[in-house]
PDB file of C-alpha atoms and ligand atoms in Angstrom:
ATOM      1  CA  MET A   1      89.366  69.948  86.555  1.00 71.00           C
ATOM      2  CA  LEU A   2      92.056  69.947  89.676  1.00 77.00           C
ATOM      3  CA  GLN A   3      95.711  70.634  87.804  1.00 84.00           C
ATOM      4  CA  PRO A   4      98.435  69.867  90.068  1.00 82.00           C
ATOM      5  CA  MET A   5     101.538  72.417  90.538  1.00 84.00           C
ATOM      6  CA  PRO A   6     104.145  72.953  87.655  1.00 83.00           C
ATOM      7  CA  ALA A   7     107.935  70.782  89.207  1.00 86.00           C
ATOM      8  CA  THR A   8     109.735  73.430  91.097  1.00 88.00           C
ATOM      9  CA  ARG A   9     113.056  73.760  92.373  1.00 95.00           C
ATOM     10  CA  VAL A  10     113.026  75.375  96.087  1.00 97.00           C
ATOM     11  CA  LEU A  11     115.158  78.176  96.477  1.00 98.00           C
ATOM     12  CA  ILE A  12     114.776  79.805  99.568  1.00 98.00           C
ATOM     13  CA  PRO A  13     112.299  77.533 102.120  1.00 98.00           C
ATOM     14  CA  ARG A  14     109.326  79.005 104.201  1.00 98.00           C
ATOM     15  CA  ASP A  15     111.203  78.644 107.808  1.00 98.00           C
ATOM     16  CA  ARG A  16     114.383  80.707 106.011  1.00 98.00           C
ATOM     17  CA  ILE A  17     111.739  83.011 104.999  1.00 98.00           C
ATOM     18  CA  ALA A  18     109.928  84.143 108.466  1.00 98.00           C
ATOM     19  CA  HIS A  19     112.531  84.203 109.696  1.00 98.00           C
ATOM     20  CA  ARG A  20     114.549  86.749 107.192  1.00 98.00           C
ATOM     21  CA  VAL A  21     111.016  88.412 107.665  1.00 98.00           C
ATOM     22  CA  ALA A  22     110.710  88.691 111.219  1.00 98.00           C
ATOM     23  CA  GLU A  23     113.909  90.639 111.031  1.00 98.00           C
ATOM     24  CA  LEU A  24     113.130  92.773 108.857  1.00 98.00           C
ATOM     25  CA  GLY A  25     110.116  93.926 110.470  1.00 98.00           C
ATOM     26  CA  ALA A  26     111.890  94.324 113.280  1.00 98.00           C
ATOM     27  CA  GLN A  27     114.716  96.797 111.375  1.00 98.00           C
ATOM     28  CA  LEU A  28     112.399  98.377 110.227  1.00 98.00           C
ATOM     29  CA  THR A  29     109.931  99.270 113.291  1.00 98.00           C
ATOM     30  CA  ALA A  30     113.783 100.315 114.985  1.00 98.00           C
ATOM     31  CA  ASP A  31     114.229 102.370 111.914  1.00 98.00           C
ATOM     32  CA  LEU A  32     110.794 104.326 112.160  1.00 97.00           C
ATOM     33  CA  LEU A  33     110.297 104.542 115.338  1.00 96.00           C
ATOM     34  CA  GLN A  34     113.601 106.739 115.546  1.00 96.00           C
ATOM     35  CA  ALA A  35     112.738 108.557 112.381  1.00 95.00           C
ATOM     36  CA  GLN A  36     109.521 109.605 114.293  1.00 95.00           C
ATOM     37  CA  ARG A  37     111.711 110.681 117.658  1.00 93.00           C
ATOM     38  CA  THR A  38     115.064 112.339 116.195  1.00 90.00           C
ATOM     39  CA  GLY A  39     113.291 114.006 112.880  1.00 81.00           C
ATOM     40  CA  THR A  40     109.955 114.082 112.282  1.00 83.00           C
ATOM     41  CA  ASP A  41     106.938 112.980 113.556  1.00 81.00           C
ATOM     42  CA  GLY A  42     104.978 111.896 110.793  1.00 93.00           C
ATOM     43  CA  ARG A  43     102.369 108.504 110.147  1.00 96.00           C
ATOM     44  CA  ILE A  44     103.829 105.642 109.046  1.00 98.00           C
ATOM     45  CA  VAL A  45     102.298 104.398 105.397  1.00 98.00           C
ATOM     46  CA  LEU A  46     103.295 100.836 104.055  1.00 98.00           C
ATOM     47  CA  VAL A  47     102.654 100.523 100.658  1.00 97.00           C
ATOM     48  CA  PRO A  48     102.626  97.338  99.382  1.00 97.00           C
ATOM     49  CA  VAL A  49     102.723  96.709  95.465  1.00 96.00           C
ATOM     50  CA  LEU A  50     100.241  94.162  94.204  1.00 94.00           C
ATOM     51  CA  THR A  51      99.974  91.385  93.800  1.00 93.00           C
ATOM     52  CA  GLY A  52     102.935  90.089  94.633  1.00 96.00           C
ATOM     53  CA  ALA A  53     103.758  91.627  97.532  1.00 98.00           C
ATOM     54  CA  MET A  54     100.692  90.395  99.028  1.00 97.00           C
ATOM     55  CA  LEU A  55     101.928  87.906 101.234  1.00 98.00           C
ATOM     56  CA  PHE A  56     105.164  89.556 101.941  1.00 98.00           C
ATOM     57  CA  VAL A  57     103.588  92.401 103.669  1.00 98.00           C
ATOM     58  CA  ALA A  58     101.421  90.783 105.504  1.00 98.00           C
ATOM     59  CA  ASP A  59     104.000  88.426 107.309  1.00 98.00           C
ATOM     60  CA  LEU A  60     105.479  91.791 107.351  1.00 98.00           C
ATOM     61  CA  VAL A  61     103.038  94.017 109.139  1.00 98.00           C
ATOM     62  CA  ARG A  62     102.531  91.145 111.674  1.00 98.00           C
ATOM     63  CA  ALA A  63     106.622  91.552 112.592  1.00 98.00           C
ATOM     64  CA  MET A  64     105.678  95.633 113.230  1.00 98.00           C
ATOM     65  CA  PRO A  65     104.485  96.133 116.468  1.00 98.00           C
ATOM     66  CA  VAL A  66     103.184 100.196 115.562  1.00 97.00           C
ATOM     67  CA  LYS A  67     100.907 102.937 114.053  1.00 97.00           C
ATOM     68  CA  LEU A  68     100.900 101.673 110.772  1.00 98.00           C
ATOM     69  CA  SER A  69      98.358 102.053 107.940  1.00 97.00           C
ATOM     70  CA  ILE A  70      98.710 100.016 104.486  1.00 97.00           C
ATOM     71  CA  ARG A  71      97.898 101.824 101.223  1.00 96.00           C
ATOM     72  CA  PRO A  72      98.290  99.214  98.440  1.00 96.00           C
ATOM     73  CA  VAL A  73      99.174  99.969  94.704  1.00 95.00           C
ATOM     74  CA  THR A  74      98.664  98.103  92.044  1.00 92.00           C
ATOM     75  CA  LEU A  75     101.216  98.077  89.276  1.00 85.00           C
ATOM     76  CA  SER A  76     101.693  95.888  86.346  1.00 73.00           C
ATOM     77  CA  SER A  77     104.421  94.782  84.759  1.00 71.00           C
ATOM     78  CA  TYR A  78     104.582  91.078  83.759  1.00 64.00           C
ATOM     79  CA  PRO A  79     101.852  90.946  80.961  1.00 66.00           C
ATOM     80  CA  GLY A  80     100.999  87.538  80.844  1.00 71.00           C
ATOM     81  CA  THR A  81     103.678  84.614  80.251  1.00 76.00           C
ATOM     82  CA  ALA A  82     106.270  87.216  79.812  1.00 75.00           C
ATOM     83  CA  THR A  83     109.422  86.719  81.944  1.00 74.00           C
ATOM     84  CA  SER A  84     110.908  90.038  81.725  1.00 70.00           C
ATOM     85  CA  SER A  85     109.672  93.905  82.106  1.00 69.00           C
ATOM     86  CA  GLN A  86     108.442  95.151  79.471  1.00 67.00           C
ATOM     87  CA  GLY A  87     107.315  98.270  81.431  1.00 75.00           C
ATOM     88  CA  VAL A  88     105.557  99.467  84.003  1.00 83.00           C
ATOM     89  CA  THR A  89     101.939 100.265  84.199  1.00 80.00           C
ATOM     90  CA  ILE A  90      99.834 102.011  86.928  1.00 79.00           C
ATOM     91  CA  GLN A  91      96.715 100.099  88.026  1.00 80.00           C
ATOM     92  CA  GLY A  92      95.320 102.317  90.002  1.00 79.00           C
ATOM     93  CA  GLY A  93      95.274 102.878  94.204  1.00 81.00           C
ATOM     94  CA  VAL A  94      98.440 105.148  93.764  1.00 86.00           C
ATOM     95  CA  PRO A  95      97.767 107.471  97.603  1.00 87.00           C
ATOM     96  CA  THR A  96      97.722 111.085  96.946  1.00 88.00           C
ATOM     97  CA  ASP A  97      98.240 112.181 100.776  1.00 91.00           C
ATOM     98  CA  LEU A  98     101.393 111.323 101.974  1.00 95.00           C
ATOM     99  CA  ALA A  99     102.725 114.146 102.486  1.00 96.00           C
ATOM    100  CA  GLY A 100     104.877 114.652 105.684  1.00 96.00           C
ATOM    101  CA  ALA A 101     104.490 110.553 106.268  1.00 97.00           C
ATOM    102  CA  HIS A 102     107.414 107.893 106.751  1.00 98.00           C
ATOM    103  CA  VAL A 103     106.409 105.741 103.673  1.00 98.00           C
ATOM    104  CA  VAL A 104     107.826 102.411 103.439  1.00 98.00           C
ATOM    105  CA  VAL A 105     107.177 100.491  99.678  1.00 98.00           C
ATOM    106  CA  VAL A 106     107.503  97.426  99.806  1.00 98.00           C
ATOM    107  CA  ASP A 107     108.055  94.662  97.112  1.00 98.00           C
ATOM    108  CA  ASP A 108     108.484  90.913  95.808  1.00 98.00           C
ATOM    109  CA  ILE A 109     111.237  91.748  94.305  1.00 97.00           C
ATOM    110  CA  LEU A 110     113.583  94.590  92.937  1.00 96.00           C
ATOM    111  CA  ASP A 111     114.516  93.164  88.886  1.00 93.00           C
ATOM    112  CA  SER A 112     114.855  95.667  86.053  1.00 92.00           C
ATOM    113  CA  GLY A 113     113.812  98.758  89.206  1.00 93.00           C
ATOM    114  CA  GLN A 114     111.580 100.126  87.097  1.00 92.00           C
ATOM    115  CA  THR A 115     109.166  99.275  89.288  1.00 92.00           C
ATOM    116  CA  LEU A 116     110.706 100.547  92.169  1.00 95.00           C
ATOM    117  CA  ALA A 117     112.123 103.563  90.186  1.00 94.00           C
ATOM    118  CA  LEU A 118     108.705 104.943  89.460  1.00 92.00           C
ATOM    119  CA  LEU A 119     106.639 104.621  93.078  1.00 94.00           C
ATOM    120  CA  ASN A 120     109.755 106.263  94.310  1.00 95.00           C
ATOM    121  CA  ARG A 121     109.324 109.030  92.188  1.00 93.00           C
ATOM    122  CA  LEU A 122     105.080 109.086  92.390  1.00 93.00           C
ATOM    123  CA  MET A 123     106.255 109.149  96.780  1.00 95.00           C
ATOM    124  CA  LEU A 124     108.408 111.590  96.180  1.00 95.00           C
ATOM    125  CA  ALA A 125     106.416 113.990  94.278  1.00 94.00           C
ATOM    126  CA  GLN A 126     104.241 114.372  97.362  1.00 93.00           C
ATOM    127  CA  ARG A 127     106.859 115.609 100.297  1.00 96.00           C
ATOM    128  CA  PRO A 128     107.074 112.843 102.479  1.00 97.00           C
ATOM    129  CA  ALA A 129     108.471 113.060 104.925  1.00 97.00           C
ATOM    130  CA  SER A 130     110.816 110.012 104.108  1.00 97.00           C
ATOM    131  CA  VAL A 131     110.584 106.797 102.090  1.00 97.00           C
ATOM    132  CA  ARG A 132     111.920 103.469 102.169  1.00 98.00           C
ATOM    133  CA  ILE A 133     111.872 100.764  99.838  1.00 98.00           C
ATOM    134  CA  ALA A 134     112.134  97.156 101.182  1.00 98.00           C
ATOM    135  CA  VAL A 135     112.166  93.892  98.909  1.00 98.00           C
ATOM    136  CA  LEU A 136     111.974  90.586  99.682  1.00 98.00           C
ATOM    137  CA  LEU A 137     114.417  89.313  96.759  1.00 98.00           C
ATOM    138  CA  ARG A 138     117.058  91.421  94.520  1.00 97.00           C
ATOM    139  CA  LYS A 139     117.924  89.846  91.299  1.00 95.00           C
ATOM    140  CA  ASP A 140     121.549  89.023  90.799  1.00 92.00           C
ATOM    141  CA  ALA A 141     122.287  92.666  88.439  1.00 87.00           C
ATOM    142  CA  SER A 142     125.244  91.640  87.166  1.00 87.00           C
ATOM    143  CA  THR A 143     123.530  90.108  83.807  1.00 84.00           C
ATOM    144  CA  GLY A 144     122.681  93.927  82.942  1.00 85.00           C
ATOM    145  CA  ARG A 145     118.735  93.532  83.818  1.00 84.00           C
ATOM    146  CA  ARG A 146     118.985  96.294  85.977  1.00 87.00           C
ATOM    147  CA  VAL A 147     117.719  99.213  84.043  1.00 90.00           C
ATOM    148  CA  GLU A 148     116.758 102.209  86.472  1.00 91.00           C
ATOM    149  CA  HIS A 149     119.394 102.108  89.593  1.00 91.00           C
ATOM    150  CA  VAL A 150     117.301 102.063  92.808  1.00 92.00           C
ATOM    151  CA  GLU A 151     118.305 101.991  96.090  1.00 92.00           C
ATOM    152  CA  VAL A 152     116.961  99.442  98.121  1.00 96.00           C
ATOM    153  CA  ASP A 153     117.382 100.212 101.686  1.00 98.00           C
ATOM    154  CA  TYR A 154     116.000  97.022 103.384  1.00 98.00           C
ATOM    155  CA  VAL A 155     116.569  93.037 101.327  1.00 98.00           C
ATOM    156  CA  GLY A 156     115.649  89.700 102.432  1.00 98.00           C
ATOM    157  CA  PHE A 157     117.367  87.446  99.899  1.00 98.00           C
ATOM    158  CA  ASP A 158     119.783  88.324  97.097  1.00 97.00           C
ATOM    159  CA  ILE A 159     119.386  85.861  94.657  1.00 97.00           C
ATOM    160  CA  PRO A 160     120.451  84.396  91.208  1.00 95.00           C
ATOM    161  CA  ASP A 161     119.385  85.530  87.819  1.00 93.00           C
ATOM    162  CA  GLU A 162     116.995  82.662  87.746  1.00 93.00           C
ATOM    163  CA  PHE A 163     113.084  83.293  87.208  1.00 94.00           C
ATOM    164  CA  VAL A 164     111.276  82.080  90.589  1.00 96.00           C
ATOM    165  CA  ILE A 165     107.834  82.148  91.552  1.00 97.00           C
ATOM    166  CA  GLY A 166     105.811  80.951  95.233  1.00 97.00           C
ATOM    167  CA  TYR A 167     105.571  83.208  98.502  1.00 98.00           C
ATOM    168  CA  GLY A 168     103.277  85.966  96.309  1.00 98.00           C
ATOM    169  CA  LEU A 169     105.462  86.005  93.021  1.00 97.00           C
ATOM    170  CA  ASP A 170     103.850  84.936  89.921  1.00 95.00           C
ATOM    171  CA  TYR A 171     103.884  82.940  86.640  1.00 93.00           C
ATOM    172  CA  ASP A 172     101.513  84.375  83.855  1.00 91.00           C
ATOM    173  CA  GLY A 173      98.880  84.711  87.182  1.00 92.00           C
ATOM    174  CA  PHE A 174      99.633  81.466  89.081  1.00 94.00           C
ATOM    175  CA  TYR A 175     101.802  79.974  91.673  1.00 95.00           C
ATOM    176  CA  ARG A 176     101.479  82.748  94.087  1.00 97.00           C
ATOM    177  CA  ASN A 177     100.190  80.228  96.988  1.00 96.00           C
ATOM    178  CA  LEU A 178     103.479  77.932  96.914  1.00 96.00           C
ATOM    179  CA  PRO A 179     104.600  78.557 100.528  1.00 97.00           C
ATOM    180  CA  ASP A 180     108.388  78.952  99.505  1.00 97.00           C
ATOM    181  CA  VAL A 181     110.388  80.628  96.682  1.00 98.00           C
ATOM    182  CA  CYS A 182     111.097  78.509  94.338  1.00 97.00           C
ATOM    183  CA  VAL A 183     112.460  78.348  90.014  1.00 96.00           C
ATOM    184  CA  LEU A 184     110.318  76.660  87.979  1.00 87.00           C
ATOM    185  CA  GLU A 185     111.922  73.198  86.718  1.00 83.00           C
ATOM    186  CA  PRO A 186     111.508  73.122  82.589  1.00 75.00           C
ATOM    187  CA  SER A 187     108.729  70.501  81.830  1.00 69.00           C
TER     188      SER A 187
HETATM  189  P1  IMP B 201     110.865  95.528  87.383  1.00 86.95           P
HETATM  190  O1  IMP B 201     110.389  96.511  87.376  1.00 86.95           O
HETATM  191  O2  IMP B 201     111.645  94.809  86.355  1.00 86.95           O
HETATM  192  O3  IMP B 201     111.740  95.545  88.851  1.00 86.95           O
HETATM  193  O4  IMP B 201     109.967  93.836  87.837  1.00 86.95           O
HETATM  194  C1  IMP B 201     109.040  94.287  89.017  1.00 86.95           C
HETATM  195  C2  IMP B 201     108.352  93.415  88.932  1.00 86.95           C
HETATM  196  O5  IMP B 201     108.646  92.502  87.868  1.00 86.95           O
HETATM  197  C3  IMP B 201     107.918  92.239  90.242  1.00 86.95           C
HETATM  198  O6  IMP B 201     107.423  93.537  91.483  1.00 86.95           O
HETATM  199  C4  IMP B 201     107.620  91.320  89.922  1.00 86.95           C
HETATM  200  O7  IMP B 201     106.112  91.260  90.344  1.00 86.95           O
HETATM  201  C5  IMP B 201     108.257  90.491  88.429  1.00 86.95           C
HETATM  202  N1  IMP B 201     109.057  89.499  88.623  1.00 86.95           N
HETATM  203  C6  IMP B 201     110.526  90.065  88.001  1.00 86.95           C
HETATM  204  N2  IMP B 201     110.911  89.019  89.214  1.00 86.95           N
HETATM  205  C7  IMP B 201     110.363  88.014  89.100  1.00 86.95           C
HETATM  206  C8  IMP B 201     110.823  86.863  88.665  1.00 86.95           C
HETATM  207  O8  IMP B 201     111.698  85.986  88.724  1.00 86.95           O
HETATM  208  N3  IMP B 201     109.164  86.044  89.391  1.00 86.95           N
HETATM  209  C9  IMP B 201     108.004  86.528  89.251  1.00 86.95           C
HETATM  210  N4  IMP B 201     108.298  88.256  89.613  1.00 86.95           N
HETATM  211  C10 IMP B 201     108.871  88.732  88.793  1.00 86.95           C
HETATM  212 MG1   MG B 202     105.025  92.811  90.684  1.00 86.95          MG
END
């Protein structure tokens, strides 16, 4: 049966997302080329966190006209319908050949910080030339939900402490295909 999409309120419309992602791509490209010129001439490897960062990274790389490779990793912190982090499990794909590379970890949202803190440690352990972290969204930490401090280098949007869906973000595996970042309305 065809099921309708849920009631939502648009938090960030698609045109603002597109504009901001293009800006982030341009900034990242400039910074990475600068790092290759003045620092270590390492290759550029983007490490998107699946599944949430799928749409973000797809748009981001098309705003990065530079030689790069994409090495997705699968982590999970939200089993089923939970809407707060339950601890992070690695499900696969973590590259082990990042020595000397300029690594960019790409995720949909910084919430508790556990996902990115873990990935950052896994990347740094391989002695890359550099590690940068890019997130589309950063959730307000004033409510105490950030349990691990993570230094994020590129942020698309700071958002309030609300559960969001769309543009890659899911609730129980669904609604990633909404083109805007939305807040679920109580039905
Ligand atoms: P953290 O480890 O708690 O920072 O959580 C990061 C992961 O939790 C993200 O990659 C998302 O997949 C998921 N997540 C956190 N907040 C939300 C939300 O508001 N909507 C959907 N997924 C979220
Ligand atoms: Mg995720």
